[in-house]
Coordinates of C-alpha atoms and ligand atoms in Angstrom, one line a residue:
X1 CA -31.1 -6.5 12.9
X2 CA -28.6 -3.9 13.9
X3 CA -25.1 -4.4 12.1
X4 CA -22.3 -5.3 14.0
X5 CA -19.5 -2.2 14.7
X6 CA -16.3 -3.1 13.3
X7 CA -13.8 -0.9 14.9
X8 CA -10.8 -0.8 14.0
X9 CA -9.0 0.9 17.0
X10 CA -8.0 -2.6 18.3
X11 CA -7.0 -5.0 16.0
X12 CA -4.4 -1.6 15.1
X13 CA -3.4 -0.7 19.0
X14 CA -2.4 -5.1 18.7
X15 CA -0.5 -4.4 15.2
X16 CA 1.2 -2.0 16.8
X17 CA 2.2 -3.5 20.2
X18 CA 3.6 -6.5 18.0
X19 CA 5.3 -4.2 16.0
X20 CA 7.2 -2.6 18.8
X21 CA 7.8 -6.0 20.5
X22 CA 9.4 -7.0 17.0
X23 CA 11.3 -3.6 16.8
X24 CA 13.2 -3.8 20.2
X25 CA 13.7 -7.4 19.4
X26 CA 15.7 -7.0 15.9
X27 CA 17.5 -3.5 17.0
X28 CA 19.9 -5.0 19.1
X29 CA 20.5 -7.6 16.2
X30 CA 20.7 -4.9 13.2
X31 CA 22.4 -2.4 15.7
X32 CA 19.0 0.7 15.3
X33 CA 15.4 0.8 14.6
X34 CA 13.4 1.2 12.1
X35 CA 13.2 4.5 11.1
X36 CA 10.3 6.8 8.7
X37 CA 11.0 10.1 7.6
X38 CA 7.7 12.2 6.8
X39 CA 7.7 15.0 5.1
X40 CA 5.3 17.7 5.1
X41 CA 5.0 20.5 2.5
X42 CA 3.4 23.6 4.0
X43 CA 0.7 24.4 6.7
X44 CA -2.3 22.5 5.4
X45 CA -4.1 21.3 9.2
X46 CA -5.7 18.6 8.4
X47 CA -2.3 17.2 7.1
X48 CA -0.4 18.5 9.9
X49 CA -2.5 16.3 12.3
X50 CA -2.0 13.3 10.0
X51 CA 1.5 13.8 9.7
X52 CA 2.0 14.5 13.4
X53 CA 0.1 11.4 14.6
X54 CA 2.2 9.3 12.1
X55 CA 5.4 10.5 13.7
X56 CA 4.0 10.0 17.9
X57 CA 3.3 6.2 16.5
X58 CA 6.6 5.6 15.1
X59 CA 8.3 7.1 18.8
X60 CA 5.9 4.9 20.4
X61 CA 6.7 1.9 18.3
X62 CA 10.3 2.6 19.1
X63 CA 10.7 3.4 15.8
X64 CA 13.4 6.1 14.9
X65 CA 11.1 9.0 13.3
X66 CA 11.7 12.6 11.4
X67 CA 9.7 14.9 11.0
X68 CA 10.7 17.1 8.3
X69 CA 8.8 20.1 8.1
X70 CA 8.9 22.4 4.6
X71 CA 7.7 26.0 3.5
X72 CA 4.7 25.7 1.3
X73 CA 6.7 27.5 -1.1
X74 CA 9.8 25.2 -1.4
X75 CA 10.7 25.3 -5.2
X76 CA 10.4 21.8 -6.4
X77 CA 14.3 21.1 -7.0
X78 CA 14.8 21.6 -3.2
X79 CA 12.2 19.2 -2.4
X80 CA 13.9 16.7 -4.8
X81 CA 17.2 16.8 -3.0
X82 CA 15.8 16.3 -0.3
X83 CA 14.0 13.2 -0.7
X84 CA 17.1 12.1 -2.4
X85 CA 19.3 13.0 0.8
X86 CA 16.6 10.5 2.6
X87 CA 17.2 8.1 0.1
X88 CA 20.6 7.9 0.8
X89 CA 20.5 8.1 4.6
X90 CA 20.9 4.5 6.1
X91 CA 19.0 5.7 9.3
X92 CA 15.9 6.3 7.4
X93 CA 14.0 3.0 5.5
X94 CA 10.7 4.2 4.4
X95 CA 10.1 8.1 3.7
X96 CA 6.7 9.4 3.1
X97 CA 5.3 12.5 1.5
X98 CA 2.4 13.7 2.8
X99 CA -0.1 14.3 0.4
X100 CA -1.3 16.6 -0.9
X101 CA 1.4 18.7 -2.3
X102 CA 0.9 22.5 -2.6
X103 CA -0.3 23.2 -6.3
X104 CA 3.5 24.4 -7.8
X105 CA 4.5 21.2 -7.1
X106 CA 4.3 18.2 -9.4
X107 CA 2.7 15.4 -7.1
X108 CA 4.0 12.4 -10.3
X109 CA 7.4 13.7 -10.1
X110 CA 8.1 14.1 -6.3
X111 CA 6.5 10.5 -5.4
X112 CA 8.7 9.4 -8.3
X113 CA 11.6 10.7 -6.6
X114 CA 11.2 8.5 -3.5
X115 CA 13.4 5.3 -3.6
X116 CA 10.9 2.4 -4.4
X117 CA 12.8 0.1 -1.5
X118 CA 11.7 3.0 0.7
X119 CA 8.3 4.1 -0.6
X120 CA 6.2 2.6 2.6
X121 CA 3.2 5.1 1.4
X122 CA 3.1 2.3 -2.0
X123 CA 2.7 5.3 -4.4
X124 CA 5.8 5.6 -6.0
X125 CA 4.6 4.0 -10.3
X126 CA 7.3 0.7 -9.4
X127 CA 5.0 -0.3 -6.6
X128 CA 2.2 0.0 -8.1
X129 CA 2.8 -1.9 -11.2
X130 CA 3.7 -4.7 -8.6
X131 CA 0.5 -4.3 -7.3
X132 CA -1.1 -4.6 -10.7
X133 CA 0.8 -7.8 -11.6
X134 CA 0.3 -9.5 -8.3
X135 CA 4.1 -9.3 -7.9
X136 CA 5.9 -8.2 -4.1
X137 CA 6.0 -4.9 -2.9
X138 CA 4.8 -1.8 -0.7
X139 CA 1.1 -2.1 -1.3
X140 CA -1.0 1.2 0.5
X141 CA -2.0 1.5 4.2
X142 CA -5.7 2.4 3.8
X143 CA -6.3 -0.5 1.4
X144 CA -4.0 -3.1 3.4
X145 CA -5.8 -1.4 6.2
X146 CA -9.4 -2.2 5.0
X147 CA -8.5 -5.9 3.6
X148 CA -7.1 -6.8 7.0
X149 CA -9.9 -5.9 8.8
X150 CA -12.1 -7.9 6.5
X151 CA -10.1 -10.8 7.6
X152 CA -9.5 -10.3 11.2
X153 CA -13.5 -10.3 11.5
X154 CA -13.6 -13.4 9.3
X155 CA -15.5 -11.8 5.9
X156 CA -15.0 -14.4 3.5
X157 CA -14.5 -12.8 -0.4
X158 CA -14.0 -15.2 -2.7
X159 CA -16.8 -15.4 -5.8
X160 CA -18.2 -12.5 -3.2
X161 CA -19.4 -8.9 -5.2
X162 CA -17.3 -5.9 -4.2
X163 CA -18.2 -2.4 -5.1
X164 CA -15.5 0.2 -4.4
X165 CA -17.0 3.8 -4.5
X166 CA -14.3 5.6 -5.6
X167 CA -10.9 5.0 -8.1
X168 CA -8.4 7.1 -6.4
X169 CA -4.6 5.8 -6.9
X170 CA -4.2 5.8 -2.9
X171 CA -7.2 3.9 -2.0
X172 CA -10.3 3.0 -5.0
X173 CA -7.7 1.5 -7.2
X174 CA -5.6 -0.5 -5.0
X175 CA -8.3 -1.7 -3.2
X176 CA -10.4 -3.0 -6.5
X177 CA -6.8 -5.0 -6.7
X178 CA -6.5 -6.1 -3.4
X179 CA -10.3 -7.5 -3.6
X180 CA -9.6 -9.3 -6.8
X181 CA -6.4 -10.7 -5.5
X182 CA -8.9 -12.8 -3.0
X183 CA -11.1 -13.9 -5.8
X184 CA -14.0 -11.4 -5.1
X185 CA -15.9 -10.2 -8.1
X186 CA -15.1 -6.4 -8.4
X187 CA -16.8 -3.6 -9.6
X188 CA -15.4 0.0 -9.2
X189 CA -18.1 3.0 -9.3
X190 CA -17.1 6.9 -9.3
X191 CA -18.4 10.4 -10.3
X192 CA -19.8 9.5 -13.7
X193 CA -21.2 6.5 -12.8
X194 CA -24.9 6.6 -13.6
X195 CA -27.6 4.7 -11.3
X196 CA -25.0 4.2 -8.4
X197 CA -27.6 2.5 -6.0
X198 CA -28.3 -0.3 -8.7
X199 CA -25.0 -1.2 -8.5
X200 CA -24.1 -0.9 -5.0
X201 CA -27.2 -2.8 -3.9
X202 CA -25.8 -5.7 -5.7
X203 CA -23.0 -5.9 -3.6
X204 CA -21.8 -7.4 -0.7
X205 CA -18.9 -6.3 0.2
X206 CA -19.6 -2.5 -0.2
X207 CA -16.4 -0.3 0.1
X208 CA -17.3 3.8 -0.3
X209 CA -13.6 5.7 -0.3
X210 CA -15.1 8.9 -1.8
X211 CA -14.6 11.8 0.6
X212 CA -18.6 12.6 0.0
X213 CA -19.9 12.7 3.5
X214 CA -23.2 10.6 3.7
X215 CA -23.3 9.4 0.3
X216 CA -24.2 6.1 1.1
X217 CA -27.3 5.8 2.5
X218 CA -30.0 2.6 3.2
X219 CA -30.7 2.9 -0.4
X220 CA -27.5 1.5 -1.7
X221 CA -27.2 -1.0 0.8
X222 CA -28.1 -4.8 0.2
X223 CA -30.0 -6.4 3.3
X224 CA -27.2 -8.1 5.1
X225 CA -24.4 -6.4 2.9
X226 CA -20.8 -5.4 4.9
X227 CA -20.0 -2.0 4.6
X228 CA -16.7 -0.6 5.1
X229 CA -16.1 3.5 5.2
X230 CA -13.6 4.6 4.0
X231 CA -14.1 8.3 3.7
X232 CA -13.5 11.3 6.4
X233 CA -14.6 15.0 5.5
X234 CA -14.4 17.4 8.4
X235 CA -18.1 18.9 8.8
X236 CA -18.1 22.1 11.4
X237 CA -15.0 20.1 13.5
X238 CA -17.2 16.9 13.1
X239 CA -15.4 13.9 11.3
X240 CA -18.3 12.2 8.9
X241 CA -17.6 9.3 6.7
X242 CA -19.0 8.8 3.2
X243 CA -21.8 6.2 4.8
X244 CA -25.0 8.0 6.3
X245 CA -24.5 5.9 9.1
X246 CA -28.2 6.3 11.3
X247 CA -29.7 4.7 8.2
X248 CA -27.0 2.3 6.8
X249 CA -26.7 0.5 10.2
X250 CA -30.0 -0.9 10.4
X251 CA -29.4 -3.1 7.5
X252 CA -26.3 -3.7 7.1
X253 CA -24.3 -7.2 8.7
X254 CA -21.0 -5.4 9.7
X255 CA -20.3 -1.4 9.5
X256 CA -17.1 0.1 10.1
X257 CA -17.6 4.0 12.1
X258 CA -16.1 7.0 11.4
X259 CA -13.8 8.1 13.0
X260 CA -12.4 4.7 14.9
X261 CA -12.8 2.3 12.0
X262 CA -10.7 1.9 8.9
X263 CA -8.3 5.3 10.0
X264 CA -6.5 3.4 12.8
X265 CA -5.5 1.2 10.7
X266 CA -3.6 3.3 8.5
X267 CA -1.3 4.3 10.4
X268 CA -0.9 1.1 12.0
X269 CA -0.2 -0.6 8.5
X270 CA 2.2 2.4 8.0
X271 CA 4.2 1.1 10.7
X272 CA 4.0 -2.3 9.2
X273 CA 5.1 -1.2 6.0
X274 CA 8.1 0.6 7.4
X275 CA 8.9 -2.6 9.2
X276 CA 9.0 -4.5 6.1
X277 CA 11.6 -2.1 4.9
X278 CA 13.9 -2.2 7.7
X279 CA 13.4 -6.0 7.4
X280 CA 14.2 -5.9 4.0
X281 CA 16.7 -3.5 3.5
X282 CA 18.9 -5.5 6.6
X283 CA 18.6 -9.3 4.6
X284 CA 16.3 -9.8 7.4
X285 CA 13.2 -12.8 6.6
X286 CA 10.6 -10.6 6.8
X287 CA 7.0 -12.2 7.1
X288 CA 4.3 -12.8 5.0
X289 CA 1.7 -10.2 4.8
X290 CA -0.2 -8.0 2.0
X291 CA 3.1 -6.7 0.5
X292 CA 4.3 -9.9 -0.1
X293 CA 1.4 -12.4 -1.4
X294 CA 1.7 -13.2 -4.8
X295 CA -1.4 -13.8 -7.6
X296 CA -1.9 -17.5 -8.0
Ligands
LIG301 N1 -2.9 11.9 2.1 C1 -4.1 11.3 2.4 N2 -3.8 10.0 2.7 C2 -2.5 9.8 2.6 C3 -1.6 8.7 2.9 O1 -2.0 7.6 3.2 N3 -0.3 9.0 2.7 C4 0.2 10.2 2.4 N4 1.5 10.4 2.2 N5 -0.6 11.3 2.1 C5 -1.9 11.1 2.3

């Protein structure tokens, strides 16, 4: 049997609409919006339309939003006092830096440079160590992304095998954490790992966040498995994801598309995080969501 489409257009357009219904609420109480800074180093496209579709959410969300654009040749002390200007600036809670960086600059030291209260991206070493021990903080949109679509269509994971394809710090990694948080079995495969369909067929939960496109084909899928894409490479103006998705359909239970499955939710959980922040940063209750389970 066919596998059921996940998309993951609506379950973000509702995070969203929430989010801005929240937004208008608590800005007459706190006296402003939420508000994201993004910056952008240089003129690389495919980061100029992330970048640029993060900032039209936040204005829709009512969300106060800069853009800040940079020459691809800023020297990296410039870029430093910059993010530490946003730091300071009480109109701004979460500030991302789009990644990635042109090649003079040192990616470790800029993301170190964002304030951890107002690192929504999750990248900056502080979160991620939270993330590691199971403690609260900004935990990354793709991966928050793919876990809450998991639950909105009801994928149970405890005792459950998840492969991630892929160990990336934005995505593979905290994923693999995420999964294990829920009391799935996890297994992380990447570029040196040897018979990769032996070990994806064993799983089912089967995450690939490669940037391969087609990788996965029918052969690493188990009968019945749930397969969640999280990979986009532009192929002559075409999105494609890392899973072949012709073959993979056909035996999967639930397959997310590309594009309109996990990338929605990115930005959507952006937002979210963001939200947290202004939450936060105001002594405002926020709620309970990824960023702030703890590890039983
Ligand atoms: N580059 C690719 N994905 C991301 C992301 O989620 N955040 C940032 N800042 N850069 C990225």
């Amino acid at each position: 049997m066919a596998a059921t489409i996940l998309k993951g257009k609506p379950v973000a357009e509702k995070i969203r609409e929430d989010l801005a219904q929240k937004a208008a609420e608590l800005a007459k109480k706190v006296g402003r919006p939420p508000g994201l800074a993004a910056i952008l180093v240089g003129e690389d496209p495919a980061s100029q339309v992330y970048v640029s579709m993060k900032h039209k959410a936040c204005q829709e969300a009512g969300f106060h939003s800069e853009l800040i654009q940079l020459e691809e040749s800023i020297p990296q002390e410039e870029l430093l006092k910059k993010i530490r200007e946003l730091n300071r600036q009480t109109t701004v809670d979460g500030i991302l830096v789009q990644l990635p960086l042109p090649k003079h600059l040192n990616e470790e030291v800029v993301l170190e440079a964002v304030a951890p209260e107002k690192d929504v991206d999750g990248f900056h070493p502080q979160n991620q160590g939270k993330l590691l021990l199971g403690l609260e903080g900004f935990v990354p949109a793709t991966p928050k992304g793919v876990m809450r679509m998991l639950s909105e269509a009801g994928v149970a994971l405890k005792g459950k095998h998840a492969v991630v394809v892929g160990r990336s710090n934005i995505v593979g990694k905290p994923l693999a954490l995420l999964l294990l948080r829920e009391d799935a079995t996890v297994t992380i495969c990447h570029s040196k790992t040897k018979k990769l369909e032996e070990i994806t067929r064993q799983a089912d939960v089967l995450v690939a966040a490669v940037g391969k496109a087609g990788l996965i084909t029918e052969k690493h899928v188990k009968d019945g498995a749930v397969v969640i894409d999280v990979g986009t490479t532009r192929e002559k103006g075409r999105l494609r994801g890392d899973v072949d998705f012709d073959s993979v359909v056909k035996i999967a239970s639930l397959l997310t598309p590309v594009p309109g499955g996990v990338g929605p939710m990115t930005i959507a959980l952006l937002l979210e995080n963001t939200f947290w922040a202004y939450q936060k940063r105001n002594g405002l209750q926020a709620g309970t969501n990824e960023n702030s389970i703890r590890q039983g």
